[in-house]
PDB file of C-alpha atoms and ligand atoms in Angstrom:
ATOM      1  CA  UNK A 156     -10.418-200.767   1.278  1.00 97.00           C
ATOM      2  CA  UNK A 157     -14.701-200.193   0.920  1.00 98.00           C
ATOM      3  CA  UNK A 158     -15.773-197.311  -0.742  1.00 98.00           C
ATOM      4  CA  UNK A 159     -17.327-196.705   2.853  1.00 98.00           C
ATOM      5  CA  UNK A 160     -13.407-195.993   3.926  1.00 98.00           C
ATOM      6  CA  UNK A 161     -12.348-194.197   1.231  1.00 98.00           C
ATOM      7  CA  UNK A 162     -15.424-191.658   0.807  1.00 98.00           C
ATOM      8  CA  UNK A 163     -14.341-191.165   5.031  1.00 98.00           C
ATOM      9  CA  UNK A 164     -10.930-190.396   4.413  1.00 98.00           C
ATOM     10  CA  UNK A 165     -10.927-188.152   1.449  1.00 98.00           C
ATOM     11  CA  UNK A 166     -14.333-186.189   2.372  1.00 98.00           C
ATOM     12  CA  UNK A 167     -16.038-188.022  -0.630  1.00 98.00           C
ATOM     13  CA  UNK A 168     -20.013-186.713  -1.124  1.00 98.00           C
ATOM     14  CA  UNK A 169     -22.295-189.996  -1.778  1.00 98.00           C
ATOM     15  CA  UNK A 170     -24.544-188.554  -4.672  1.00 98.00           C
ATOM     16  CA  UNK A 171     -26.396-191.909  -5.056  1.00 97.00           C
ATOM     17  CA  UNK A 172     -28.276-193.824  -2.510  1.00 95.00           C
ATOM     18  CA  UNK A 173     -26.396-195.379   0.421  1.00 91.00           C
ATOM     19  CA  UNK A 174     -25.897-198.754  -1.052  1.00 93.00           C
ATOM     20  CA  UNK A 175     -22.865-200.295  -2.741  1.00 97.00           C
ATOM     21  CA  UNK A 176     -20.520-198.790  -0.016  1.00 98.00           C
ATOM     22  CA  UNK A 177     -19.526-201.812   1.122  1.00 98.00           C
ATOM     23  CA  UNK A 178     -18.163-202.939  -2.166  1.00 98.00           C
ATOM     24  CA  UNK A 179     -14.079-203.780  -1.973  1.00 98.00           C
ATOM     25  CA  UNK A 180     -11.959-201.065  -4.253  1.00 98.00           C
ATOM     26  CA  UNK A 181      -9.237-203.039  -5.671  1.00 97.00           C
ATOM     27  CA  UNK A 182      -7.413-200.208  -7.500  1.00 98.00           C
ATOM     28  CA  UNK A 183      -8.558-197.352  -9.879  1.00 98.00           C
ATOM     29  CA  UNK A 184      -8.689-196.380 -13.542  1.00 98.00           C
ATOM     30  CA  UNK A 185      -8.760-192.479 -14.751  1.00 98.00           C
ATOM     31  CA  UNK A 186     -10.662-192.391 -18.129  1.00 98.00           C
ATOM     32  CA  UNK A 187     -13.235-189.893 -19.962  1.00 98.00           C
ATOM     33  CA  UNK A 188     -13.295-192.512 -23.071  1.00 98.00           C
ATOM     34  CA  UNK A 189     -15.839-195.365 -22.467  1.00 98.00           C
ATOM     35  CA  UNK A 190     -14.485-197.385 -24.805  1.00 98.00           C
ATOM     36  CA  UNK A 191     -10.969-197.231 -23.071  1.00 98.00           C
ATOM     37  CA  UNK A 192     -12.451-198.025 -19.664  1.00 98.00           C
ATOM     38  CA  UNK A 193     -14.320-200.949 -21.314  1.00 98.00           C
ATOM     39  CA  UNK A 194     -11.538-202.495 -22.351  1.00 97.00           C
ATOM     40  CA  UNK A 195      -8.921-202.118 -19.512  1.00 97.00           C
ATOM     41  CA  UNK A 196     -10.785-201.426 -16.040  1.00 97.00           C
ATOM     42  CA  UNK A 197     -11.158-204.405 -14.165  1.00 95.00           C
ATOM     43  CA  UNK A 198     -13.774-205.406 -11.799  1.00 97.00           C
ATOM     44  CA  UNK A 199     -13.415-203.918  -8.102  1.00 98.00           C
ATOM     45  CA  UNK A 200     -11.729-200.801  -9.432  1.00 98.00           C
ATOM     46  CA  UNK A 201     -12.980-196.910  -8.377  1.00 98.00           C
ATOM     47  CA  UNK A 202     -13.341-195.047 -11.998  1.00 98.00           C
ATOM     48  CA  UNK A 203     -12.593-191.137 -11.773  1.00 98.00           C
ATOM     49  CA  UNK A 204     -14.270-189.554 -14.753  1.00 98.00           C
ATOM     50  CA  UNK A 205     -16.149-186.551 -15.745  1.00 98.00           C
ATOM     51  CA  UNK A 206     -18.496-188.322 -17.632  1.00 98.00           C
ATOM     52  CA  UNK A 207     -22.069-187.663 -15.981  1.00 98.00           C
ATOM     53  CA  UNK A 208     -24.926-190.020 -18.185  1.00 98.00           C
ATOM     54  CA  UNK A 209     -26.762-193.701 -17.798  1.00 97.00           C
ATOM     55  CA  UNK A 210     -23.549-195.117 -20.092  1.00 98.00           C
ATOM     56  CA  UNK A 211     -21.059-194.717 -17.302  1.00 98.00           C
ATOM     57  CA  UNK A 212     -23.261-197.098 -15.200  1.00 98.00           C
ATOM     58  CA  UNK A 213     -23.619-199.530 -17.993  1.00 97.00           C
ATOM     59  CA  UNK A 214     -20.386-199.808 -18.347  1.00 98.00           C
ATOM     60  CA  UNK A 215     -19.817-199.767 -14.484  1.00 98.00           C
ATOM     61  CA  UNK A 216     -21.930-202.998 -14.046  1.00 97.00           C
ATOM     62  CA  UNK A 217     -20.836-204.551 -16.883  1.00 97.00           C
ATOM     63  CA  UNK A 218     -17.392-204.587 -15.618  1.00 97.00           C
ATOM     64  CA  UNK A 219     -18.290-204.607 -12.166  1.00 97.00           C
ATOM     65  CA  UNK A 220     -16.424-201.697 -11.319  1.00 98.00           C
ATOM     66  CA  UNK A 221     -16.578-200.372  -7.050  1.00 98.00           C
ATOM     67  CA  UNK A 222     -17.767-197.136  -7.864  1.00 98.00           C
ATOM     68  CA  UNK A 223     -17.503-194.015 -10.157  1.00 98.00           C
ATOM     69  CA  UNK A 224     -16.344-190.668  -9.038  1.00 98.00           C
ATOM     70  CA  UNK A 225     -17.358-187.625 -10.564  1.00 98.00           C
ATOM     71  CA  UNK A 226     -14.454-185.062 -10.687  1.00 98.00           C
ATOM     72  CA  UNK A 227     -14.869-180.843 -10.445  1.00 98.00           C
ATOM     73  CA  UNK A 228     -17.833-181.005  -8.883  1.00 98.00           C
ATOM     74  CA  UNK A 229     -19.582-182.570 -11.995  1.00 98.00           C
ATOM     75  CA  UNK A 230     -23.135-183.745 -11.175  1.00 98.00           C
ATOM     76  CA  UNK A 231     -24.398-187.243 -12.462  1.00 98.00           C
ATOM     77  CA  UNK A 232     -27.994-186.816 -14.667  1.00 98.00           C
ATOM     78  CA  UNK A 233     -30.850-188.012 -12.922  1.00 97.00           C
ATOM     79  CA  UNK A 234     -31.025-191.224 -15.657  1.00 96.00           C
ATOM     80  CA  UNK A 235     -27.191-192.247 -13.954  1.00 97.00           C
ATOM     81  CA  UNK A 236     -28.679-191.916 -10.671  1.00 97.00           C
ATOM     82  CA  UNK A 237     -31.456-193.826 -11.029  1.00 97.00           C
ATOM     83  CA  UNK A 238     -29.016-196.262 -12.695  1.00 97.00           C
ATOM     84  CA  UNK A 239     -26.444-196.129  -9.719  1.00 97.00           C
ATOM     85  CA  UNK A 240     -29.083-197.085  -7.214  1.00 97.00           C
ATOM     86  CA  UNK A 241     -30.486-199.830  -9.603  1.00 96.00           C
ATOM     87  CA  UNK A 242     -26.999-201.440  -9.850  1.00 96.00           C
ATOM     88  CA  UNK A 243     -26.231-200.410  -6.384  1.00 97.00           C
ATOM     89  CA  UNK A 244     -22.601-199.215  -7.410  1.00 98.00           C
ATOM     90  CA  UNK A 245     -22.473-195.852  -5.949  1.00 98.00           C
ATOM     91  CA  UNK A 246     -21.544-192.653  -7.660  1.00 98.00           C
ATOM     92  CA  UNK A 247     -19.041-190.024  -5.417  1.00 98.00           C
ATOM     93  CA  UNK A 248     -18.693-186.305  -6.277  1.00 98.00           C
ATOM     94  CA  UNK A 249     -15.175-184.488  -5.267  1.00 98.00           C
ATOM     95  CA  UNK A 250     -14.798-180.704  -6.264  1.00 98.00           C
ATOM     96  CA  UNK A 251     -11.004-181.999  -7.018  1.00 98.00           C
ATOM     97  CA  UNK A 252      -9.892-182.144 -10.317  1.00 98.00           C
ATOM     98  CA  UNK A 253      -8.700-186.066 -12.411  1.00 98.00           C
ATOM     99  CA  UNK A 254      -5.008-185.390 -11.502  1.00 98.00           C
ATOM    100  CA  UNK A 255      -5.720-184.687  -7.837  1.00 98.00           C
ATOM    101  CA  UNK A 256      -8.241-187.243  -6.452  1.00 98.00           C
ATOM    102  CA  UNK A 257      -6.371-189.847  -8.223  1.00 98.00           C
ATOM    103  CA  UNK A 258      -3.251-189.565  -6.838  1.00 98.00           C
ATOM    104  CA  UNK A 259      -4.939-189.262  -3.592  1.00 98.00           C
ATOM    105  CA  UNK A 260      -7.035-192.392  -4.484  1.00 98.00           C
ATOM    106  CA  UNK A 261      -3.528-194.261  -5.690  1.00 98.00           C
ATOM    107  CA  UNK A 262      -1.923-193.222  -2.411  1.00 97.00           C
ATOM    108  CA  UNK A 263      -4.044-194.783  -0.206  1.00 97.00           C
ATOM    109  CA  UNK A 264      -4.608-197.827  -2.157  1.00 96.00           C
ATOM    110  CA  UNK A 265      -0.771-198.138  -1.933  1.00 94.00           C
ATOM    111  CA  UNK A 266       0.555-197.168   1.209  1.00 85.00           C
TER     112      UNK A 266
ATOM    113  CA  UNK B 136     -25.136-226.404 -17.883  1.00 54.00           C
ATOM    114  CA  UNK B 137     -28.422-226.505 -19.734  1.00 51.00           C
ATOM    115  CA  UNK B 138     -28.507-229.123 -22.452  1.00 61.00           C
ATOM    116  CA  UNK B 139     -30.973-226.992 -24.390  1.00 79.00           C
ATOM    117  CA  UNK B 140     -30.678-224.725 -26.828  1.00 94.00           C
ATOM    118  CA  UNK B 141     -31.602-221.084 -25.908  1.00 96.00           C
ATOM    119  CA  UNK B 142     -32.264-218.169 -28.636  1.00 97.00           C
ATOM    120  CA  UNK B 143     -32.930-214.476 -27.681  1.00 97.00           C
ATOM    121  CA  UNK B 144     -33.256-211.468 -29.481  1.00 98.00           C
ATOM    122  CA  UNK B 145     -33.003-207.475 -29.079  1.00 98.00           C
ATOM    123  CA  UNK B 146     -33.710-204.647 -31.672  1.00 98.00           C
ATOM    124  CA  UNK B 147     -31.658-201.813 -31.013  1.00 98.00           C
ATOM    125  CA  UNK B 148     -32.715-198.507 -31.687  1.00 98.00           C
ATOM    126  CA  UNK B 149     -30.154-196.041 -33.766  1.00 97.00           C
ATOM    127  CA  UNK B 150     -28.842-192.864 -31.678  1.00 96.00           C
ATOM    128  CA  UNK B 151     -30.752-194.470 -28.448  1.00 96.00           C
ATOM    129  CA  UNK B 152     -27.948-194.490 -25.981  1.00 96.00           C
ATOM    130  CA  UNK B 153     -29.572-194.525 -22.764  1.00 92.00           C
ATOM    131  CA  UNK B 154     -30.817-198.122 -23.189  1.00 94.00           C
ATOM    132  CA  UNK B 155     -27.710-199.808 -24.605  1.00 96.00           C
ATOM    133  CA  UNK B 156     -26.073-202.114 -22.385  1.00 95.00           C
ATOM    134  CA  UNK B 157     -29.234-203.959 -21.324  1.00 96.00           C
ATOM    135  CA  UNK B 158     -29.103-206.671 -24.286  1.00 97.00           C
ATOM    136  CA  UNK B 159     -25.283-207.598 -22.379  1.00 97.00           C
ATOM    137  CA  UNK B 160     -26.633-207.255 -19.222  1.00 96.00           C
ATOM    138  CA  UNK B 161     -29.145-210.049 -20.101  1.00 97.00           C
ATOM    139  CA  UNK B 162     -26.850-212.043 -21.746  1.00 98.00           C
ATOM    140  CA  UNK B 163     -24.640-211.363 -19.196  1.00 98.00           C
ATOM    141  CA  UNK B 164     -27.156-213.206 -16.156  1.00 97.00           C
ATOM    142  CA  UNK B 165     -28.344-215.789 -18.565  1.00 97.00           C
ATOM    143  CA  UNK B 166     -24.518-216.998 -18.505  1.00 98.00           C
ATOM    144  CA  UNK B 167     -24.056-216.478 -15.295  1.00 97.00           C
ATOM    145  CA  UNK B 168     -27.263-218.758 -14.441  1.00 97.00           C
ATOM    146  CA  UNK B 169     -25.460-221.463 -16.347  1.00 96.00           C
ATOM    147  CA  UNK B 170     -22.299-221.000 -14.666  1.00 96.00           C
ATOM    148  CA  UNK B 171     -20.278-220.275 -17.770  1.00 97.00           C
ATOM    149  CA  UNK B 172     -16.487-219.185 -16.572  1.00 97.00           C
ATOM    150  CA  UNK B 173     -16.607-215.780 -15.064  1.00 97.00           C
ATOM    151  CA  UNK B 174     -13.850-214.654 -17.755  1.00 97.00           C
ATOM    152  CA  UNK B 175     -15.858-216.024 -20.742  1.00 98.00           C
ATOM    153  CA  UNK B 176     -18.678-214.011 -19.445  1.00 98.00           C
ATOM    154  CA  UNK B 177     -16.453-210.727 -19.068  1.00 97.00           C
ATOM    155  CA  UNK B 178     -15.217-211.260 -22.512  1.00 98.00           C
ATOM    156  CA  UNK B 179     -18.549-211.673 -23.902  1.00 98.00           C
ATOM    157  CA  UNK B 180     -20.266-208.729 -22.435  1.00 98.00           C
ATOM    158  CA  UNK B 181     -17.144-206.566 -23.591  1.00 98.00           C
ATOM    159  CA  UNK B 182     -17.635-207.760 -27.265  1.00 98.00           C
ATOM    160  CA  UNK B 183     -21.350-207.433 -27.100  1.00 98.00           C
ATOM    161  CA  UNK B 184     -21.885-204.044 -25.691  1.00 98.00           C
ATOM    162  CA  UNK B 185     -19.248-202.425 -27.706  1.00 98.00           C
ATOM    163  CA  UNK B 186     -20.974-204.171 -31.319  1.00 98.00           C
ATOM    164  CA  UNK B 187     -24.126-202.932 -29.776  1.00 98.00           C
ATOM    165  CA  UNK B 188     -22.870-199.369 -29.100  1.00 98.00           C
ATOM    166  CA  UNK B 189     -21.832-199.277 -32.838  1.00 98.00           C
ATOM    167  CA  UNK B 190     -25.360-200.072 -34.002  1.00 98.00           C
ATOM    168  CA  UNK B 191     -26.160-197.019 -31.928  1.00 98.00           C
ATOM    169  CA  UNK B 192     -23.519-194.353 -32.411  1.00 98.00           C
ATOM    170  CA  UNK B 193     -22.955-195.697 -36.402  1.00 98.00           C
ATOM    171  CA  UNK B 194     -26.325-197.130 -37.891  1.00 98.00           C
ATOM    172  CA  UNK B 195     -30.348-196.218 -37.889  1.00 98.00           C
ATOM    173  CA  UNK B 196     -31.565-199.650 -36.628  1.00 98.00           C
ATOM    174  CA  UNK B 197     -30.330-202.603 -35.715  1.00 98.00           C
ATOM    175  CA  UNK B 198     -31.179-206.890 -34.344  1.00 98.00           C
ATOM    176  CA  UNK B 199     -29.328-208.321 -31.734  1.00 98.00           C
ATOM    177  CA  UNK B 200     -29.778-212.618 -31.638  1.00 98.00           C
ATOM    178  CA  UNK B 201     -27.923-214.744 -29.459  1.00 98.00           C
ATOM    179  CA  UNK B 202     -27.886-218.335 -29.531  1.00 98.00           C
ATOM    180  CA  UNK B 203     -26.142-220.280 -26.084  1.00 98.00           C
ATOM    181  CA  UNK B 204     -25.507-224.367 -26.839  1.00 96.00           C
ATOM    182  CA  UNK B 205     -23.639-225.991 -24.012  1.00 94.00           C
ATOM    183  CA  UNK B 206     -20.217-225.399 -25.761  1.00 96.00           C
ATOM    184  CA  UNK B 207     -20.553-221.587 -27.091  1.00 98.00           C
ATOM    185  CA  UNK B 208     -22.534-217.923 -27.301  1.00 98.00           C
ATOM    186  CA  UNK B 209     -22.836-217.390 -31.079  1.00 98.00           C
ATOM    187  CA  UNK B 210     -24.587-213.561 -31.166  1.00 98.00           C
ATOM    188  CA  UNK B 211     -25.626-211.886 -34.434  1.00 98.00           C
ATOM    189  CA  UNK B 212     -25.656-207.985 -35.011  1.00 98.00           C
ATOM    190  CA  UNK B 213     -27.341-207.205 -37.667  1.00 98.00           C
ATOM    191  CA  UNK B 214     -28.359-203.436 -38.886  1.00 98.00           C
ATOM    192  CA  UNK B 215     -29.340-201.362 -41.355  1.00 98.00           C
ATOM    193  CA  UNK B 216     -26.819-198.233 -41.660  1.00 98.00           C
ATOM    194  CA  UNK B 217     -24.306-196.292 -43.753  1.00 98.00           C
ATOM    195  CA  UNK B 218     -21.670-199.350 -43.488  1.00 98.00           C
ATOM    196  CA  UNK B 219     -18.260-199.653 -42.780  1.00 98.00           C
ATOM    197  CA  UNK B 220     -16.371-198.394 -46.362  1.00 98.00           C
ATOM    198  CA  UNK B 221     -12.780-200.058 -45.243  1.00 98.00           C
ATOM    199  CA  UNK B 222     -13.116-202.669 -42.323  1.00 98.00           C
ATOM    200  CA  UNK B 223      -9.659-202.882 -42.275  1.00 97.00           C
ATOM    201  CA  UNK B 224      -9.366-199.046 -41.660  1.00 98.00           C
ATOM    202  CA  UNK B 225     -11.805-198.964 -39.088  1.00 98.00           C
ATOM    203  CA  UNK B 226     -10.286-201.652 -36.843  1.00 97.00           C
ATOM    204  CA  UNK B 227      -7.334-199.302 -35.859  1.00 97.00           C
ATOM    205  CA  UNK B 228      -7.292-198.280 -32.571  1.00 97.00           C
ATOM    206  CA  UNK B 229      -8.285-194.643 -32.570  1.00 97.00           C
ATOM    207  CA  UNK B 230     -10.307-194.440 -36.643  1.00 98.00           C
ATOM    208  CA  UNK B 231     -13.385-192.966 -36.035  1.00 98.00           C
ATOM    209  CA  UNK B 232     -16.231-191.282 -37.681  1.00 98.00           C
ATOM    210  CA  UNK B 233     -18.529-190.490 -34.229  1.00 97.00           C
ATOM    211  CA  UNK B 234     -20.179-187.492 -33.987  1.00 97.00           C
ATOM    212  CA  UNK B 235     -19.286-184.230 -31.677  1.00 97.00           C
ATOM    213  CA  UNK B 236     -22.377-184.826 -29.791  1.00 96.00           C
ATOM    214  CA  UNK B 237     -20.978-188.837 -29.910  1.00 97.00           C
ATOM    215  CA  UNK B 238     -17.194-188.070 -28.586  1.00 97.00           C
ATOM    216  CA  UNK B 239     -18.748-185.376 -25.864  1.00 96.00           C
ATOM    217  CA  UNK B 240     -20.339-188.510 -24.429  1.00 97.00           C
ATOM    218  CA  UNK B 241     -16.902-190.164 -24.080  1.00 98.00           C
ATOM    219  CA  UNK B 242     -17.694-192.229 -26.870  1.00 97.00           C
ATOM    220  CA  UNK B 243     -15.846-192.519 -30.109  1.00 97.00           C
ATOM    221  CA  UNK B 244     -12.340-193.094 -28.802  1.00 97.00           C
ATOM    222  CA  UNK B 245     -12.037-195.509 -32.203  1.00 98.00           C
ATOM    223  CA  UNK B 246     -11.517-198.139 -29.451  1.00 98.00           C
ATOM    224  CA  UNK B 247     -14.518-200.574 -29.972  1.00 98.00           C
ATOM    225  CA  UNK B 248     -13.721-202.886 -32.865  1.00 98.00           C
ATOM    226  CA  UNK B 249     -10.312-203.650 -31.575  1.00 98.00           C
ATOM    227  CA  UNK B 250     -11.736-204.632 -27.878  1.00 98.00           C
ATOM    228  CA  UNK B 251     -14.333-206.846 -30.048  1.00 98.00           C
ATOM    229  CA  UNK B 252     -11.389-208.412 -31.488  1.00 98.00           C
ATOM    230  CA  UNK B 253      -9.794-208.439 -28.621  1.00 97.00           C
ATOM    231  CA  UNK B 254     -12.455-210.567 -26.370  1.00 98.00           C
ATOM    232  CA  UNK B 255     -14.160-212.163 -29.162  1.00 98.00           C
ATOM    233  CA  UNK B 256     -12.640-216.055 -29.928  1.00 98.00           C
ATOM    234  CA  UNK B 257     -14.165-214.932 -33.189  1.00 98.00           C
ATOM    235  CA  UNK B 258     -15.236-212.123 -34.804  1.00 98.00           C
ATOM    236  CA  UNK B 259     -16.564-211.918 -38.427  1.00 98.00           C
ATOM    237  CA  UNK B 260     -17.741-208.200 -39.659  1.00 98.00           C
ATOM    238  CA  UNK B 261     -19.343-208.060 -43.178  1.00 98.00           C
ATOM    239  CA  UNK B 262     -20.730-204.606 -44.542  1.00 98.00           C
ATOM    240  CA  UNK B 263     -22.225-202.952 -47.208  1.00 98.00           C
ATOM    241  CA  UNK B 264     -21.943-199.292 -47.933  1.00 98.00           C
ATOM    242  CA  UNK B 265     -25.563-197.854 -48.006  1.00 98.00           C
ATOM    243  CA  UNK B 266     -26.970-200.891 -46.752  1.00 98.00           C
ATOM    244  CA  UNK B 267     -25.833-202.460 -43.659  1.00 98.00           C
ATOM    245  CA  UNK B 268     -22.976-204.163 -41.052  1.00 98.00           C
ATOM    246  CA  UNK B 269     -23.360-207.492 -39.818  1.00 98.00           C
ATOM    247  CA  UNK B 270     -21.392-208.584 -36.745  1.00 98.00           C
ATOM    248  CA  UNK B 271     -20.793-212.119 -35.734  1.00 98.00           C
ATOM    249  CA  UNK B 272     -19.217-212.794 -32.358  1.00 98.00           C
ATOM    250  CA  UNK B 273     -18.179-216.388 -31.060  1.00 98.00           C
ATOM    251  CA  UNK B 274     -16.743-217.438 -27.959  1.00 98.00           C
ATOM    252  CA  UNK B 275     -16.323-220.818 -26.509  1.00 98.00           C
ATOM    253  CA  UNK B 276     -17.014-222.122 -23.266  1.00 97.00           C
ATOM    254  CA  UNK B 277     -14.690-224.055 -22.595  1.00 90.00           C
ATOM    255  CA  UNK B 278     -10.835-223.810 -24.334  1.00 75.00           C
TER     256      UNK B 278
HETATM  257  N1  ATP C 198     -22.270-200.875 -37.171  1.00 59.51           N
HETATM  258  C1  ATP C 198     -21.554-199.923 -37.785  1.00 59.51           C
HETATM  259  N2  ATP C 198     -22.095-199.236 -38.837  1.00 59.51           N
HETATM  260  C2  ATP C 198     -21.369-198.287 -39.476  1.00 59.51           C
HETATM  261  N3  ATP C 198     -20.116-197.951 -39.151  1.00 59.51           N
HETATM  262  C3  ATP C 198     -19.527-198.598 -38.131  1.00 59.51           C
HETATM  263  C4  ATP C 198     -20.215-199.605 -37.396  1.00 59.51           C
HETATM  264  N4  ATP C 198     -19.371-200.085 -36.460  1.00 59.51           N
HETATM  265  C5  ATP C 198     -18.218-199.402 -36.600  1.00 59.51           C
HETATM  266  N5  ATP C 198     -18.301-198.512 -37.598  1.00 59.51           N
HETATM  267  C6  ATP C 198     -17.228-197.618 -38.090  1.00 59.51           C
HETATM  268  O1  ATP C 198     -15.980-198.040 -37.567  1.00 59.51           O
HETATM  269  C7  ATP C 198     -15.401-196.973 -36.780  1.00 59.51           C
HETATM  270  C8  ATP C 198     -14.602-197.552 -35.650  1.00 59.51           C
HETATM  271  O2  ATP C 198     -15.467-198.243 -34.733  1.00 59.51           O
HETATM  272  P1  ATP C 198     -15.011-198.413 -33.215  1.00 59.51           P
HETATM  273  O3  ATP C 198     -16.075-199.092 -32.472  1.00 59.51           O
HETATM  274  O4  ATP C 198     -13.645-199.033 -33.181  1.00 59.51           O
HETATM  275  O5  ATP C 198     -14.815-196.912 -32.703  1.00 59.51           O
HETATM  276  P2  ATP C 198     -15.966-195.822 -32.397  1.00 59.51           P
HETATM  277  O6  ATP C 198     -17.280-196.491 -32.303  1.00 59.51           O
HETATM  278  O7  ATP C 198     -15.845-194.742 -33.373  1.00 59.51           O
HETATM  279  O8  ATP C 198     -15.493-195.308 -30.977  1.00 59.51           O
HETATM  280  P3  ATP C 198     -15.556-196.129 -29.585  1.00 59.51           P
HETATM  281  O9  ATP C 198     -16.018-197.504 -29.920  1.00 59.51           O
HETATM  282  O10 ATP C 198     -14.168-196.092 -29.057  1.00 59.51           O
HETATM  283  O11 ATP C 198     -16.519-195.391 -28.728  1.00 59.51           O
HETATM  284  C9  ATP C 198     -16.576-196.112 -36.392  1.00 59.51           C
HETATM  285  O12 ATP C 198     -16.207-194.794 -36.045  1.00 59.51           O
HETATM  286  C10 ATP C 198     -17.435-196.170 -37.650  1.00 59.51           C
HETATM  287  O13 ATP C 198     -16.899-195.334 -38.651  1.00 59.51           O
HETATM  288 MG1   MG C 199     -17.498-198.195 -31.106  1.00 59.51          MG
END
């Protein structure tokens, strides 16, 4: 599935720039603890934090990651916007909280 | 493969966090460029931005050199800091000294050193209590 799809069928918002949506989401990984998603999320996954700063897109491009997706309505700082559109991995926004958009998330990966 | 010798370096700047992760992402295109294996590559950049992250969440200042031959990425972190007391100690998964302003950021999950370990082919940490940490990080090309 693109991120295109999956911001479609879960009423995603596109905070960033409209590029990146094309990228392939292989599966997802539901962390707050860089360090954790450093060492475990592989590339092509869709990471569901609530972290909001620059670091998250570091790490994002480092592993290659789909996208991030900012939980509870959190709203990235302009330095991880500017970032997002730099890297061209786009950051989504969901009012739902961790536990919610990632079973949603899992569901469709997996149905 | 380049059959030169290439040497870069990048200071790092304690408490600095919005530009860490651009020494890796260097490193990680200059590898890339000389088509080193795609899991090497991950590996490295893991190591690299989690040693670099240390310099910035641990230590005041820091000096990150690399050195690429054809057959391995040999990269030196070298700062000047409060040191690591018990090496051994701080290599468990979940020791950590980070700040509250650190661990707000999502950062000190004590999870660093052991993904070093983890993706390094070798990893060699030396330290000095009121002086410094020096972090050497090895991997191979080619197994
Ligand atoms: N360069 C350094 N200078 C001084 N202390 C360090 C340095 N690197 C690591 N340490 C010490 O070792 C501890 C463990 O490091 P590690 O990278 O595993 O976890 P962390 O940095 O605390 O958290 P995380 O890496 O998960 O964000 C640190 O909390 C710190 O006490
Ligand atoms: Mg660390």
């Amino acid at each position: 599935m693109t991120v295109s799809e999956l911001v479609t069928k879960l009423g995603l918002n596109v905070l960033s720039d409209e590029t990146g949506l094309e990228r392939q989401i292989t599966g997802g990984y539901t962390s707050d603890l860089l360090s954790d998603v450093m060492g475990h999320a592989n590339a092509g996954k869709i990471w569901i934090t609530l972290q909001t700063h620059k670091n998250v897109m570091a790490i994002a491009s480092l592993k290659e990651l789909a996208a991030v997706v900012l939980v509870k309505g959190y709203q990235p700082e302009a330095d991880m916007l500017a970032q997002s559109n730099i890297e061209e991995i786009p950051v989504l926004g969901t009012a739902e909280e961790a536990f919610e958009i990632s079973g949603q998330i899992y569901k469709l990966l997996n149905d | 493969m380049t059959t030169e010798k290439m040497h870069f370096e990048y200071p790092v700047e304690g408490g600095n966090f919005s530009a860490a992760g651009f020494p890796s992402s260097q490193v990680k295109k200059t590898l890339k460029q000389l088509n080193v294996d795609g899991n090497v590559i991950k590996r490295t950049v893991v190591a690299l931005y989690e040693a670099e992250v240390n310099i910035v969440a641990h230590a005041f200042k820091g000096v990150i050199a690399v050195d690429i031959d054809t057959e391995k990425i040999h990269i030196r972190l070298t700062d000047e800091g409060p040191g690591i007391p018990d090496i051994k100690k701080a290599m468990e998964i979940g020791y950590s000294t980070a700040t509250p302003e650190v661990r707000e950021m999502g950062f000190g999950a004590g999870m660093g050193l052991s993904n070093m370990k983890t993706n390094a082919d070798s990893l060699v940490i030396t330290s000095e209590v009121g002086k410094g940490t020096i972090v050497e990080i090895i991997n191979y090309f080619h197994k």
